[in-house]
PDB file of C-alpha atoms and ligand atoms in Angstrom:
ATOM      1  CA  UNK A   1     -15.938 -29.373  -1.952  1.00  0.00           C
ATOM      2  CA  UNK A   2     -16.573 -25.993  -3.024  1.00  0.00           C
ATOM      3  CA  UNK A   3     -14.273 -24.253  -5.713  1.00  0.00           C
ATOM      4  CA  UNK A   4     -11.468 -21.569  -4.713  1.00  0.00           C
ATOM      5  CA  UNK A   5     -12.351 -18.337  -4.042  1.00  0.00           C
ATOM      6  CA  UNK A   6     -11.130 -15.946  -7.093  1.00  0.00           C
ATOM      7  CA  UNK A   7     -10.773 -12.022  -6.474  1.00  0.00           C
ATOM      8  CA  UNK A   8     -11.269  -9.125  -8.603  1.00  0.00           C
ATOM      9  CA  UNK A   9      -8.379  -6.502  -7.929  1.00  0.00           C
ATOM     10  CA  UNK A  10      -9.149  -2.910  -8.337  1.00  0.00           C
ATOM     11  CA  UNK A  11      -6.684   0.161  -7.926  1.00  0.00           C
ATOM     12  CA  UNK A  12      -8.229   3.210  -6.762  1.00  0.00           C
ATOM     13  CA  UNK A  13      -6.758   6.122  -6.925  1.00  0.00           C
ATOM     14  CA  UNK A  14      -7.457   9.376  -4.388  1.00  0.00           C
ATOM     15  CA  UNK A  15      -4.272  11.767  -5.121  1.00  0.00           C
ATOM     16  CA  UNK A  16      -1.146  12.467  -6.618  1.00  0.00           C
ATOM     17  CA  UNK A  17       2.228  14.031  -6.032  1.00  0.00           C
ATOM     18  CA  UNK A  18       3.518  16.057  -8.647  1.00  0.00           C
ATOM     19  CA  UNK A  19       6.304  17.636  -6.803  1.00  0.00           C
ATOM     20  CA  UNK A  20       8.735  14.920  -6.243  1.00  0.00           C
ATOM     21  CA  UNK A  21      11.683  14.543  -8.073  1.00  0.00           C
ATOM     22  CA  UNK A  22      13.777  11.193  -8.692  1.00  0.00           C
ATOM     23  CA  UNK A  23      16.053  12.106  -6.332  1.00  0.00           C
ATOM     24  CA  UNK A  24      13.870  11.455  -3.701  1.00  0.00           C
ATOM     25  CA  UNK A  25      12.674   8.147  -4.766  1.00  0.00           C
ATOM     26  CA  UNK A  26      16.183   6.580  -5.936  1.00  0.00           C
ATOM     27  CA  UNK A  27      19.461   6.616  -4.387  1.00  0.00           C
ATOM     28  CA  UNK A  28      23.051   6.675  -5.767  1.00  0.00           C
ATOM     29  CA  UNK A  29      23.235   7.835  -9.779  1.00  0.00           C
ATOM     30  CA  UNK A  30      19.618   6.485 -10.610  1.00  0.00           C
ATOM     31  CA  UNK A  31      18.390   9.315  -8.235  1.00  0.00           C
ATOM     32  CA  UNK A  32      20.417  13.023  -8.959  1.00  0.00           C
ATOM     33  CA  UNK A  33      18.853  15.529  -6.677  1.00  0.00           C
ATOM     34  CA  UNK A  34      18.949  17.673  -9.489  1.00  0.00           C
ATOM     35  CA  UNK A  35      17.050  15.285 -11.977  1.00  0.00           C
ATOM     36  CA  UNK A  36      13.570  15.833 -13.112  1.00  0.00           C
ATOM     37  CA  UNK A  37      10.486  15.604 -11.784  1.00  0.00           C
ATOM     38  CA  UNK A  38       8.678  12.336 -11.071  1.00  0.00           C
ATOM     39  CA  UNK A  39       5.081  11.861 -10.398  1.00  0.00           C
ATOM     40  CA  UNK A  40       3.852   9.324  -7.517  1.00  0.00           C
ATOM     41  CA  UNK A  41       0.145   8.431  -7.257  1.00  0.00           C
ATOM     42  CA  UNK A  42      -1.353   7.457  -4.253  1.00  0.00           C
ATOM     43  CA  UNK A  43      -3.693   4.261  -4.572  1.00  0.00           C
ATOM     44  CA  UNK A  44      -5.728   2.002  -2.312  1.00  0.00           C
ATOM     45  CA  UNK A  45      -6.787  -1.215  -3.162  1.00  0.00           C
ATOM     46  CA  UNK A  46     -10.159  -3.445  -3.332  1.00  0.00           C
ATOM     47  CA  UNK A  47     -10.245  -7.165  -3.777  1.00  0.00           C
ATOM     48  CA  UNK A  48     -14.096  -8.076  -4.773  1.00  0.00           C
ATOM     49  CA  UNK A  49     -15.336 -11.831  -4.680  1.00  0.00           C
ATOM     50  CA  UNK A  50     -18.785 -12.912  -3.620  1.00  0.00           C
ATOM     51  CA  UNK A  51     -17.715 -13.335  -0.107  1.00  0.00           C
ATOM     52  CA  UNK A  52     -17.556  -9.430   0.079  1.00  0.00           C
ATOM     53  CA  UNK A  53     -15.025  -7.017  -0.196  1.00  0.00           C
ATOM     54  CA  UNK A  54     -11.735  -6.756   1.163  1.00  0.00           C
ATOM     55  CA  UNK A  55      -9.571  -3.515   1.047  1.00  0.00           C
ATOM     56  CA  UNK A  56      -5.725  -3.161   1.107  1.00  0.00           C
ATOM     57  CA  UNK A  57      -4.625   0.043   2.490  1.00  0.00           C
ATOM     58  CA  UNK A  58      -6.811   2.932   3.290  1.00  0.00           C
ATOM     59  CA  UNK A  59      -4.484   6.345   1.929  1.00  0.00           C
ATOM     60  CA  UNK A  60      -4.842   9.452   4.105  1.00  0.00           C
ATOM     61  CA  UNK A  61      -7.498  12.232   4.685  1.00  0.00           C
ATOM     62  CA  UNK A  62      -8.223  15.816   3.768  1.00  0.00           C
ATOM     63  CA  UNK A  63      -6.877  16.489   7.269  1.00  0.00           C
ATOM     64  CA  UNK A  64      -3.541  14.928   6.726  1.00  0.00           C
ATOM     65  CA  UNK A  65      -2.888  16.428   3.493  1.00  0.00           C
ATOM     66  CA  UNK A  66      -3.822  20.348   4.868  1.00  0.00           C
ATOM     67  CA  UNK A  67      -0.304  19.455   6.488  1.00  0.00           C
ATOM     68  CA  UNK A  68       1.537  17.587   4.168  1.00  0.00           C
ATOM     69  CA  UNK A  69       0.204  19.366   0.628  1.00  0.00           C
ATOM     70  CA  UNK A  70      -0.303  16.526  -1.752  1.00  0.00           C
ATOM     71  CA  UNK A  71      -2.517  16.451  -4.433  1.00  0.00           C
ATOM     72  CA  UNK A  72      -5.543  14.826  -2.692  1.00  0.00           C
ATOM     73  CA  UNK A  73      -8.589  14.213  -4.167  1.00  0.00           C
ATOM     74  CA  UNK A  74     -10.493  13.029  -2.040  1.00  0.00           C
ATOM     75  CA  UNK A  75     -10.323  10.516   1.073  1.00  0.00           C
ATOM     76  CA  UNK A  76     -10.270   6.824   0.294  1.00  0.00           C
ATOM     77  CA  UNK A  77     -13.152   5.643   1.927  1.00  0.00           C
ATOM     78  CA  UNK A  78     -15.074   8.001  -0.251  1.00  0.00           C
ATOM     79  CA  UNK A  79     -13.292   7.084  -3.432  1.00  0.00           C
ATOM     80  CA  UNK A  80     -14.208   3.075  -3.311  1.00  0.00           C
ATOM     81  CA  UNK A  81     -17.628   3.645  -2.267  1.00  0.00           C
ATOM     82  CA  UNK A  82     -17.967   5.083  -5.629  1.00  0.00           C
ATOM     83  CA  UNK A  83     -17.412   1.860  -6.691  1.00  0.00           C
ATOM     84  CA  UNK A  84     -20.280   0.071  -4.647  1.00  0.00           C
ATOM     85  CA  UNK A  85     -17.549  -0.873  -1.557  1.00  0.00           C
ATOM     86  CA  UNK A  86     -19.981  -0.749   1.410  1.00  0.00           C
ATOM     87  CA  UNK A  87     -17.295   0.974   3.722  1.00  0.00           C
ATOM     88  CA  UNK A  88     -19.073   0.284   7.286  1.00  0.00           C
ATOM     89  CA  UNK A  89     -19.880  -3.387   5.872  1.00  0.00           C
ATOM     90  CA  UNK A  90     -16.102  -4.162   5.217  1.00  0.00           C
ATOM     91  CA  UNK A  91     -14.860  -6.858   7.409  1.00  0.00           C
ATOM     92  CA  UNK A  92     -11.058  -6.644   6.414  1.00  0.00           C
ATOM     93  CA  UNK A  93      -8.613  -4.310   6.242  1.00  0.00           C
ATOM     94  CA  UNK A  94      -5.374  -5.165   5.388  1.00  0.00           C
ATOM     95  CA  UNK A  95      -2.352  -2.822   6.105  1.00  0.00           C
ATOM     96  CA  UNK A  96       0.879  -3.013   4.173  1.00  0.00           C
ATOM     97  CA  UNK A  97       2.667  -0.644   6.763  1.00  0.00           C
ATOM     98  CA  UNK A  98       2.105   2.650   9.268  1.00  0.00           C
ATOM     99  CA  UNK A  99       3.571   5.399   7.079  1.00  0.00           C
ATOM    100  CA  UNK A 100       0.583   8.106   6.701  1.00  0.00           C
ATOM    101  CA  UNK A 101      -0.187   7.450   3.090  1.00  0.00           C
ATOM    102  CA  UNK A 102      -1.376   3.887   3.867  1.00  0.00           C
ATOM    103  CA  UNK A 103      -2.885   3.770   7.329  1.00  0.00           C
ATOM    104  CA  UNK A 104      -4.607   7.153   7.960  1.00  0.00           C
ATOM    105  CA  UNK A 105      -8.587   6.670   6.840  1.00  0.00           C
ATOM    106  CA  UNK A 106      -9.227   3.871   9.281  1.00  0.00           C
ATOM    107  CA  UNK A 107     -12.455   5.299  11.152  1.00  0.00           C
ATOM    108  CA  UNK A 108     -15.140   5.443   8.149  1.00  0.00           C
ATOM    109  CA  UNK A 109     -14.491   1.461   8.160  1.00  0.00           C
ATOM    110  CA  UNK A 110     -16.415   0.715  11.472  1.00  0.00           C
ATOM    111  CA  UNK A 111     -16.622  -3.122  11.134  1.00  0.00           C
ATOM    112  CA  UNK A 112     -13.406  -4.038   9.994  1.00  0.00           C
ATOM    113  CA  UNK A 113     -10.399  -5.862  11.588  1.00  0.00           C
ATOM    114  CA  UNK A 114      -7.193  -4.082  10.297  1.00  0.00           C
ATOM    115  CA  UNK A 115      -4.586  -7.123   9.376  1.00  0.00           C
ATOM    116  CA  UNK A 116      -0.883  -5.883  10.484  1.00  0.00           C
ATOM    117  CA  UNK A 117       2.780  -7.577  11.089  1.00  0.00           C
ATOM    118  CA  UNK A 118       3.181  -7.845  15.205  1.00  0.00           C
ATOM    119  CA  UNK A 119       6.763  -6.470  13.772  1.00  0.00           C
ATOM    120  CA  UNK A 120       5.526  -3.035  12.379  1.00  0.00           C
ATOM    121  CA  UNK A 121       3.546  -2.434  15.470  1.00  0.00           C
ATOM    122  CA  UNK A 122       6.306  -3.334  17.600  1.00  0.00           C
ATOM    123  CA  UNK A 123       8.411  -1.135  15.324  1.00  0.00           C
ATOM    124  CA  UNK A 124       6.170   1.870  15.882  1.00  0.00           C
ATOM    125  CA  UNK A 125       5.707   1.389  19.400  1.00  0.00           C
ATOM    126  CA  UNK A 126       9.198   1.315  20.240  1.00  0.00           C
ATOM    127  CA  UNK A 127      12.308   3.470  20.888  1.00  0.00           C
ATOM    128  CA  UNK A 128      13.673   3.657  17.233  1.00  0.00           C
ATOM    129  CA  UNK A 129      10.250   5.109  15.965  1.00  0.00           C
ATOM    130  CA  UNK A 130      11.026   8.224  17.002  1.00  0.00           C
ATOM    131  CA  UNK A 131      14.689   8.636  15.029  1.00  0.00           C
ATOM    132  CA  UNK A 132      14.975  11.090  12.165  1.00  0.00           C
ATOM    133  CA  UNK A 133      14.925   8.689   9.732  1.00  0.00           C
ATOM    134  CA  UNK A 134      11.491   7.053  10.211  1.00  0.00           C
ATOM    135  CA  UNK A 135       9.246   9.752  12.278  1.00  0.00           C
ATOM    136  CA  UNK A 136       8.407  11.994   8.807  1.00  0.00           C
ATOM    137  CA  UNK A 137       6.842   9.060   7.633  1.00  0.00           C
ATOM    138  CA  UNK A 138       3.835   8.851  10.144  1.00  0.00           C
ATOM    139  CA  UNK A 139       1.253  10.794  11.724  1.00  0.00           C
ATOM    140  CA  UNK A 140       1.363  10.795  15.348  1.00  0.00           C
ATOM    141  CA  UNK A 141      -2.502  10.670  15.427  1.00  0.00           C
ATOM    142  CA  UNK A 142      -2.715   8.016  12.940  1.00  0.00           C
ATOM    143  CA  UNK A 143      -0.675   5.646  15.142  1.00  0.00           C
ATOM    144  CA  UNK A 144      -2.729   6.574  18.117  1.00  0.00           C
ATOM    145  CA  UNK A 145      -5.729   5.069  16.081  1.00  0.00           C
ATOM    146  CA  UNK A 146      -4.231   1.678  15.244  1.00  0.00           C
ATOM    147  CA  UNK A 147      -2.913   1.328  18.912  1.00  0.00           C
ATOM    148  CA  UNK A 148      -6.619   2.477  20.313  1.00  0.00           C
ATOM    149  CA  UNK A 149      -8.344  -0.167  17.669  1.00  0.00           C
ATOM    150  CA  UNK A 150      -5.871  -2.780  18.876  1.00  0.00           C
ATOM    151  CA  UNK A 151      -6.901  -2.018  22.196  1.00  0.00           C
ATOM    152  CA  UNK A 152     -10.556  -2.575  21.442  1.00  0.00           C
ATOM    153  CA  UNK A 153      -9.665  -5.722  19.955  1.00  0.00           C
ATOM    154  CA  UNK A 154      -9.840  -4.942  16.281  1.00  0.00           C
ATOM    155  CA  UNK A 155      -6.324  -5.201  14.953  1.00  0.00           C
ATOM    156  CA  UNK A 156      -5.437  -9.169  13.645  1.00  0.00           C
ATOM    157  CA  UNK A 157      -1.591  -9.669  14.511  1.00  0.00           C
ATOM    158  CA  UNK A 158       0.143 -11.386  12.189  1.00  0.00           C
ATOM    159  CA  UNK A 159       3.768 -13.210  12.328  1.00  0.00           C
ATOM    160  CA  UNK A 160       4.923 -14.146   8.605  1.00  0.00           C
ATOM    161  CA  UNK A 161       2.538 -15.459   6.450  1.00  0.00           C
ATOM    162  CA  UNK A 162      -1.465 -15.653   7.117  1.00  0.00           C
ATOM    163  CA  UNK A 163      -4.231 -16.489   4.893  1.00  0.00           C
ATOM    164  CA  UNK A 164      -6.676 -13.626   5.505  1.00  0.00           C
ATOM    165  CA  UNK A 165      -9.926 -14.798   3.680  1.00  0.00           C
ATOM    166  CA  UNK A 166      -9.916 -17.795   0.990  1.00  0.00           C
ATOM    167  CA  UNK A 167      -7.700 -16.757  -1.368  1.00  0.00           C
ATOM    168  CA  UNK A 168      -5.768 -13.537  -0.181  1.00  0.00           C
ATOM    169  CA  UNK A 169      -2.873 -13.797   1.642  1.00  0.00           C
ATOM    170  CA  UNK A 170      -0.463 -11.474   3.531  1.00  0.00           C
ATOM    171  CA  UNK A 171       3.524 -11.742   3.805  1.00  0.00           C
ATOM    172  CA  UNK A 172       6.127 -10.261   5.904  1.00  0.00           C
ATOM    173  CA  UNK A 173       8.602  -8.672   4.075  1.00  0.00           C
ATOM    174  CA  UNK A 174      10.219  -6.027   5.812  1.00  0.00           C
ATOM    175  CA  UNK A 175      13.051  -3.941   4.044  1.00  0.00           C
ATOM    176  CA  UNK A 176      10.439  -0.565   3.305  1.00  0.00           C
ATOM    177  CA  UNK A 177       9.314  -0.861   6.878  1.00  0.00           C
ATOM    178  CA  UNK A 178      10.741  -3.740   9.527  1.00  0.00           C
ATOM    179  CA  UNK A 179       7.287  -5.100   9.776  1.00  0.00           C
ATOM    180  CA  UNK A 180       6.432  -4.248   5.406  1.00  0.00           C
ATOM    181  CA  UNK A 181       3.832  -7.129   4.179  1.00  0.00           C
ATOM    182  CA  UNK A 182       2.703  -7.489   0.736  1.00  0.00           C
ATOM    183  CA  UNK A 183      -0.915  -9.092  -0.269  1.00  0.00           C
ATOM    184  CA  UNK A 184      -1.041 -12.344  -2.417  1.00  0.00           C
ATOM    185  CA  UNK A 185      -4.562 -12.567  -4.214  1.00  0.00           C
ATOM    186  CA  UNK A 186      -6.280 -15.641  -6.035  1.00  0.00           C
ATOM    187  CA  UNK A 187      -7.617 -13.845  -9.364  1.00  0.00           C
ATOM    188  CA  UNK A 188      -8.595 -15.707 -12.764  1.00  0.00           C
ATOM    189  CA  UNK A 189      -5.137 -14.572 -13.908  1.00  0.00           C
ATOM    190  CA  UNK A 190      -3.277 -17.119 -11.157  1.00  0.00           C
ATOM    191  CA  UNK A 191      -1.726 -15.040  -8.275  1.00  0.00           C
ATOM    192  CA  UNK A 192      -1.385 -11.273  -8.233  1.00  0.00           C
ATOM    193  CA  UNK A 193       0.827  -9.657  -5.608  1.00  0.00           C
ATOM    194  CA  UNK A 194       0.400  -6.197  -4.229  1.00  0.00           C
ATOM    195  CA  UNK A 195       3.640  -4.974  -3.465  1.00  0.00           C
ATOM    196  CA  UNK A 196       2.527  -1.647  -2.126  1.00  0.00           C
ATOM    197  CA  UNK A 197       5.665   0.242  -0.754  1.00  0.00           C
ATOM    198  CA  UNK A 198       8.037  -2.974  -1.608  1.00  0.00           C
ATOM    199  CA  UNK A 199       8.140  -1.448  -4.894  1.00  0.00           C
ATOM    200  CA  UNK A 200       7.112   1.922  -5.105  1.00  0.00           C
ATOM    201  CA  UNK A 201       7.165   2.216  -8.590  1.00  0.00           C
ATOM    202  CA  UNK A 202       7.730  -0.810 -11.537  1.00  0.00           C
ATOM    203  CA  UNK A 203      11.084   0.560 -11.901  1.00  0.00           C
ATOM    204  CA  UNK A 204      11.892  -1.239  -8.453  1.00  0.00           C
ATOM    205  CA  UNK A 205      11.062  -4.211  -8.982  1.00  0.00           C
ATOM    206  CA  UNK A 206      11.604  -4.548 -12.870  1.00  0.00           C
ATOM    207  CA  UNK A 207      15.051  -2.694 -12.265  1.00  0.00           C
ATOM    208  CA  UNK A 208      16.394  -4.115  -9.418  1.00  0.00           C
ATOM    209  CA  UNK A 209      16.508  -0.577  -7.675  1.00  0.00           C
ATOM    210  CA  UNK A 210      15.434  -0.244  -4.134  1.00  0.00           C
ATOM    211  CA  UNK A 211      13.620   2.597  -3.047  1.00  0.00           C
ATOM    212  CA  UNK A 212      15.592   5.510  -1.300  1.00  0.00           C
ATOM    213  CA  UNK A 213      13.844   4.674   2.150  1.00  0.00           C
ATOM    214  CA  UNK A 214      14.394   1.910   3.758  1.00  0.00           C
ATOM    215  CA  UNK A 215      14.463   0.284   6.769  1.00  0.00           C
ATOM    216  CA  UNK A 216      16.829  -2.634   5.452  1.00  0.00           C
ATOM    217  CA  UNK A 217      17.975  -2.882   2.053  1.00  0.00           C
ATOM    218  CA  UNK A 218      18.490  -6.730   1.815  1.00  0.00           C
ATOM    219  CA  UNK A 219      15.123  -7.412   2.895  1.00  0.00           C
ATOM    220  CA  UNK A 220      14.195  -5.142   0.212  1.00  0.00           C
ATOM    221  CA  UNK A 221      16.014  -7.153  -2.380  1.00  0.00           C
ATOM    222  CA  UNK A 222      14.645 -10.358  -0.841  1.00  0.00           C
ATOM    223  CA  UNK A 223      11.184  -9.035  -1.098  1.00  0.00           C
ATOM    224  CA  UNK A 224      11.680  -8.507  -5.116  1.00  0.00           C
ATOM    225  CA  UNK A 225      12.774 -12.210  -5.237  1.00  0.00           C
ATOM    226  CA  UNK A 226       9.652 -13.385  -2.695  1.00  0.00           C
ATOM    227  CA  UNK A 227       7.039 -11.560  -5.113  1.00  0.00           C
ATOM    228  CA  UNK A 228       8.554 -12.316  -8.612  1.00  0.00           C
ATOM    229  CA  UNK A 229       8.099 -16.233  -7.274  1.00  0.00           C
ATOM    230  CA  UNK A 230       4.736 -15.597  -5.596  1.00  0.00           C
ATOM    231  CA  UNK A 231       3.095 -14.167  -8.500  1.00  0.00           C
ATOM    232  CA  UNK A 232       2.315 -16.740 -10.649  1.00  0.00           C
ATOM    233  CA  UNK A 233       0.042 -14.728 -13.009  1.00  0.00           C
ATOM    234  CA  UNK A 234       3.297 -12.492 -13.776  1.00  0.00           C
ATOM    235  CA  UNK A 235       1.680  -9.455 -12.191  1.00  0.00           C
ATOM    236  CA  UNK A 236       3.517  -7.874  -9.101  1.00  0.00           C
ATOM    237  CA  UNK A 237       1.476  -4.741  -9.154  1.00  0.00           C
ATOM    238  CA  UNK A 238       3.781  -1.437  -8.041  1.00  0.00           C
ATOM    239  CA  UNK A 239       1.921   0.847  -5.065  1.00  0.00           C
ATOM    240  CA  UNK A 240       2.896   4.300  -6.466  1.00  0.00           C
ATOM    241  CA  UNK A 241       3.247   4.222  -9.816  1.00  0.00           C
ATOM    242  CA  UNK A 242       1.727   6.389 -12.567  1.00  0.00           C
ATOM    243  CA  UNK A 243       2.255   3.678 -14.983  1.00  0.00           C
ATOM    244  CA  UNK A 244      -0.788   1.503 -13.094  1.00  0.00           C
ATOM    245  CA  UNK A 245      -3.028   3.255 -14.938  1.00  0.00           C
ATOM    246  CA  UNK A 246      -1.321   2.752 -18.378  1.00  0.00           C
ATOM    247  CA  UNK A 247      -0.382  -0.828 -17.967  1.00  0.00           C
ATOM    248  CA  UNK A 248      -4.660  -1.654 -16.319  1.00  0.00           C
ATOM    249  CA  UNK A 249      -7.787  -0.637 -17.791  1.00  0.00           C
ATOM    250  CA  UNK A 250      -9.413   1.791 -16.620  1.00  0.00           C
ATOM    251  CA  UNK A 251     -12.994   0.944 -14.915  1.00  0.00           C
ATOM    252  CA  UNK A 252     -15.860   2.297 -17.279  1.00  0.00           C
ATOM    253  CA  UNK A 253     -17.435   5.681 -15.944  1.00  0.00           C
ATOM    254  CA  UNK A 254     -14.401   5.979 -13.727  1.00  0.00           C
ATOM    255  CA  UNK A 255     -11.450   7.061 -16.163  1.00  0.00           C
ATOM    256  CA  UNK A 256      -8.260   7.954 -14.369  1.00  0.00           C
ATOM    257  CA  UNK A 257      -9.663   6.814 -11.109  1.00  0.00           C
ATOM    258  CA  UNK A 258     -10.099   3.021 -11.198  1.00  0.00           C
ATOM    259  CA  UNK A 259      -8.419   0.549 -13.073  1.00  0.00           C
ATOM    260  CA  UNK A 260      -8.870  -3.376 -13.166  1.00  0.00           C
ATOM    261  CA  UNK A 261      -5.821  -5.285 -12.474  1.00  0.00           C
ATOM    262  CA  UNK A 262      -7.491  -8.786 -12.549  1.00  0.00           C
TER     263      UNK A 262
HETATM  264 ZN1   ZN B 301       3.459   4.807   0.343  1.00  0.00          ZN
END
């Protein structure tokens, strides 16, 4: 028998938004349209093990952000190659969800499968995609990709729970999107989760405040409870928050780019 795969997790970082206030982020009295300003990073993800890599979300391009006006630094398949990720060698993709900041630089990764819930593509495909409170959140042409790759055979649809390689796992949680999944990983640390958008920032999770979009709120509180009890190394690792890069060191050569979770 050979031993368990174990992951390295790293957290790349390609952009920022400096513009947002809490308002947007939190609902109720936690989020005061008139509070202050609150920074949101944008990171993608890259679990290494000798089996290769695999990455968790894949951000969104230069093109994207000439219309939306984030603080992008570059597009995500550039920013892990600089860490030795072999983009056209990848063989899996996981997606967390189809809003533009996590599905948008799919093409540079010309070998992968792209893991998604059958629920967020049915979700996207259907009527309700189209209502005000969900269309902002995607780019037309982004969804057009993962429906032509799906086509070709190169989206993996998954219903729950699905071990992707040895040792990583993805989850259905719904509540940020209906078909939301977060990614359990095997590291030396016991098991990290990648929350992604099921907890925005710490605060979430740590706080027991959902985010201020949602699909369905309960499943959002259910997801919290799912995670805390999944991650057994006590790490459920926020998607958006600038605090990632205080609470994991950075990667040496690539400060305030890359930081080691496990
Ligand atoms: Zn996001």
């Amino acid at each position: 028998m050979s031993e368990p795969v174990v992951h390295e997790i790293y957290g790349v970082k390609f952009g920022q938004n400096l513009h947002g206030r809490r308002g947007h982020y939190f609902s109720g009295p936690d989020g005061d349209p008139h509070d202050e300003r609150m920074q949101l990073d944008y990171y993608v993800w890259v679990l290494r093990s000798a089996a290769g890599d695999v990455v968790v979300d894949v951000g969104f391009t230069a093109e994207t952000n000439a219309r939306r006006r984030r603080d992008h630094w570059e597009d995500p398949s550039a920013a892990v190659a600089r860490i030795g990720v072999d983009v056209e060698a990848v063989r899996h993709v996981i997606l967390s969800h189809l809003h533009y900041d996590h599905c948008g630089d799919t093409a540079p990764f010309t070998a992968a499968t792209f893991v998604l819930q059958q629920r967020e593509l049915d979700f996207w495909g259907g009527p309700y995609a189209r209502r005000g409170a969900f269309a902002p959140h995607v780019e037309a042409d982004d969804i057009a990709r993962i429906f032509a790759l799906d086509a070709a055979g190169r989206v993996l649809r998954v219903d729950g729970s699905h071990e992707v390689v040895d040792g990583v796992w993805v989850d259905l949680v719904g509540g940020h999107t209906p078909g939301m999944q977060v990614t359990r990983v095997r590291t030396s640390k016991g098991i990290v989760v990648l929350a992604s958008d099921s907890s925005h920032f710490f605060e979430n999770i740590e706080q027991d405040k959902p985010f201020a979009v949602h699909a369905d709120v309960v499943d959002m509180y259910r997801a919290f409870d799912s995670m805390n009890e999944a991650a057994t190394s006590g790490l459920v690792v926020a998607g958006h928050d600038p605090l990632i890069a205080e609470r994991f060191p950075a990667v040496a050569g690539h400060e305030g780019h890359v930081v080691r979770v496990a």
